[in-house]
Amino acid sequence: MSALRNARSARSPRALASLRARPALRAAALAAALGSVLLFGSAPAQATNGTVGQRETVCAQDLFVRTDPGGAWMGTLYKGQTFQVESKQSGWAYGFAYGDINRHGWVQDGWFC
C-alpha cells in the first residue's frame, strides 16, 4: 500500500495504472487456473513413451491396437489396461495387449503412464 501512496504523491498516472492493474492480472490468472481445474477435474496425467521390456499402463481414454503401424484396427485398449512393449518403430510400439484384446499388435507410442 505504501507504493500506492508514493505513486499518488508523485501524481504519476502511469505508476497508478500499473499498480492498479496487478491485482486484476492476478485475479485473471487465478480465475483461469480455477477454470481449467473445474473443466478438466484435476491435473492431467503426463503420458510418456513406452519402454521396451516393460508392461506399461495405458494413460489415454482409448488406444487402438492395430495389425501394423497405422494398419487395420483389431481392438481397443482402455485407460488403466496394460500393454507389454516388445519393440518400437517410428513412433509405434509392438507388443502384447492385455485387457479385452489379449493379442499381439501395434499401438501409437506416447500414451502410457
Tab-separated table of C-alpha atoms in Angstrom:
chain	number	residue	atom	x	y	z
A	1	MET	CA	0.000	0.000	0.000
A	2	SER	CA	2.908	2.346	0.603
A	3	ALA	CA	3.837	2.039	-3.078
A	4	LEU	CA	0.328	3.214	-3.956
A	5	ARG	CA	0.695	6.193	-1.583
A	6	ASN	CA	4.103	7.003	-3.122
A	7	ALA	CA	2.634	6.836	-6.624
A	8	ARG	CA	-0.260	9.075	-5.594
A	9	SER	CA	2.076	11.594	-4.040
A	10	ALA	CA	4.165	11.609	-7.220
A	11	ARG	CA	0.920	12.018	-9.193
A	12	SER	CA	2.122	9.666	-11.909
A	13	PRO	CA	-0.870	8.282	-13.838
A	14	ARG	CA	1.331	5.568	-15.334
A	15	ALA	CA	2.530	4.390	-11.897
A	16	LEU	CA	-1.035	4.383	-10.580
A	17	ALA	CA	-2.295	2.384	-13.563
A	18	SER	CA	0.390	-0.277	-13.236
A	19	LEU	CA	-0.236	-0.670	-9.504
A	20	ARG	CA	-3.976	-0.987	-10.027
A	21	ALA	CA	-3.558	-3.494	-12.894
A	22	ARG	CA	-1.522	-6.022	-10.894
A	23	PRO	CA	-4.378	-7.250	-8.674
A	24	ALA	CA	-6.586	-7.530	-11.764
A	25	LEU	CA	-3.926	-9.602	-13.542
A	26	ARG	CA	-3.529	-11.858	-10.515
A	27	ALA	CA	-7.298	-12.294	-10.294
A	28	ALA	CA	-7.483	-13.163	-14.014
A	29	ALA	CA	-4.673	-15.712	-13.688
A	30	LEU	CA	-6.338	-17.290	-10.657
A	31	ALA	CA	-9.690	-17.459	-12.460
A	32	ALA	CA	-8.050	-19.128	-15.468
A	33	ALA	CA	-6.319	-21.694	-13.242
A	34	LEU	CA	-9.512	-22.472	-11.361
A	35	GLY	CA	-11.446	-22.712	-14.603
A	36	SER	CA	-9.047	-25.294	-16.012
A	37	VAL	CA	-9.238	-27.372	-12.824
A	38	LEU	CA	-13.036	-27.257	-12.895
A	39	LEU	CA	-13.132	-28.050	-16.601
A	40	PHE	CA	-10.676	-30.943	-16.503
A	41	GLY	CA	-11.278	-32.167	-12.947
A	42	SER	CA	-7.640	-32.327	-11.934
A	43	ALA	CA	-4.225	-32.006	-13.450
A	44	PRO	CA	-3.992	-34.399	-16.418
A	45	ALA	CA	-1.724	-37.394	-16.163
A	46	GLN	CA	1.505	-36.988	-18.052
A	47	ALA	CA	1.673	-39.530	-20.900
A	48	THR	CA	5.078	-40.961	-21.796
A	49	ASN	CA	6.685	-43.251	-24.326
A	50	GLY	CA	6.796	-46.962	-23.628
A	51	THR	CA	9.959	-48.774	-22.587
A	52	VAL	CA	10.946	-51.996	-24.343
A	53	GLY	CA	10.621	-54.907	-21.916
A	54	GLN	CA	8.129	-53.103	-19.669
A	55	ARG	CA	4.441	-53.733	-19.146
A	56	GLU	CA	3.015	-50.220	-19.485
A	57	THR	CA	-0.321	-48.831	-18.287
A	58	VAL	CA	-2.459	-47.011	-20.873
A	59	CYS	CA	-2.986	-43.347	-19.959
A	60	ALA	CA	-5.237	-42.456	-22.914
A	61	GLN	CA	-9.020	-42.889	-22.691
A	62	ASP	CA	-8.715	-45.411	-25.515
A	63	LEU	CA	-5.790	-46.661	-27.590
A	64	PHE	CA	-6.305	-48.567	-30.845
A	65	VAL	CA	-4.377	-51.795	-31.336
A	66	ARG	CA	-3.509	-52.349	-35.000
A	67	THR	CA	-2.158	-55.156	-37.189
A	68	ASP	CA	0.760	-52.968	-38.394
A	69	PRO	CA	1.911	-49.406	-37.664
A	70	GLY	CA	-1.055	-47.412	-38.995
A	71	GLY	CA	-2.662	-50.654	-40.202
A	72	ALA	CA	-6.078	-52.182	-39.682
A	73	TRP	CA	-7.798	-51.812	-36.306
A	74	MET	CA	-8.065	-55.037	-34.324
A	75	GLY	CA	-9.153	-53.824	-30.899
A	76	THR	CA	-9.048	-51.071	-28.301
A	77	LEU	CA	-7.182	-50.758	-25.021
A	78	TYR	CA	-8.836	-48.520	-22.443
A	79	LYS	CA	-7.351	-46.313	-19.730
A	80	GLY	CA	-5.836	-48.466	-16.991
A	81	GLN	CA	-5.330	-51.557	-19.174
A	82	THR	CA	-1.786	-52.684	-19.916
A	83	PHE	CA	0.500	-53.307	-22.882
A	84	GLN	CA	3.787	-55.266	-22.810
A	85	VAL	CA	6.209	-53.341	-25.072
A	86	GLU	CA	8.397	-55.754	-27.031
A	87	SER	CA	9.815	-53.411	-29.709
A	88	LYS	CA	9.435	-49.884	-31.082
A	89	GLN	CA	9.495	-48.406	-34.578
A	90	SER	CA	8.940	-44.814	-35.765
A	91	GLY	CA	6.501	-43.710	-33.057
A	92	TRP	CA	4.806	-47.103	-32.737
A	93	ALA	CA	5.180	-49.839	-30.124
A	94	TYR	CA	4.719	-53.560	-30.780
A	95	GLY	CA	3.753	-55.937	-28.035
A	96	PHE	CA	1.053	-57.827	-26.203
A	97	ALA	CA	-2.214	-56.011	-25.445
A	98	TYR	CA	-3.763	-57.236	-22.207
A	99	GLY	CA	-7.321	-56.429	-21.151
A	100	ASP	CA	-10.122	-57.020	-23.635
A	101	ILE	CA	-7.796	-57.896	-26.526
A	102	ASN	CA	-5.148	-60.372	-25.276
A	103	ARG	CA	-3.267	-60.385	-28.590
A	104	HIS	CA	-0.072	-59.040	-30.093
A	105	GLY	CA	-0.325	-55.826	-32.078
A	106	TRP	CA	0.872	-52.271	-32.643
A	107	VAL	CA	-0.148	-49.108	-30.754
A	108	GLN	CA	0.931	-45.496	-31.077
A	109	ASP	CA	3.750	-44.828	-28.648
A	110	GLY	CA	3.490	-42.000	-26.119
A	111	TRP	CA	0.156	-42.908	-24.481
A	112	PHE	CA	1.444	-44.696	-21.370
A	113	CYS	CA	1.504	-43.535	-17.745
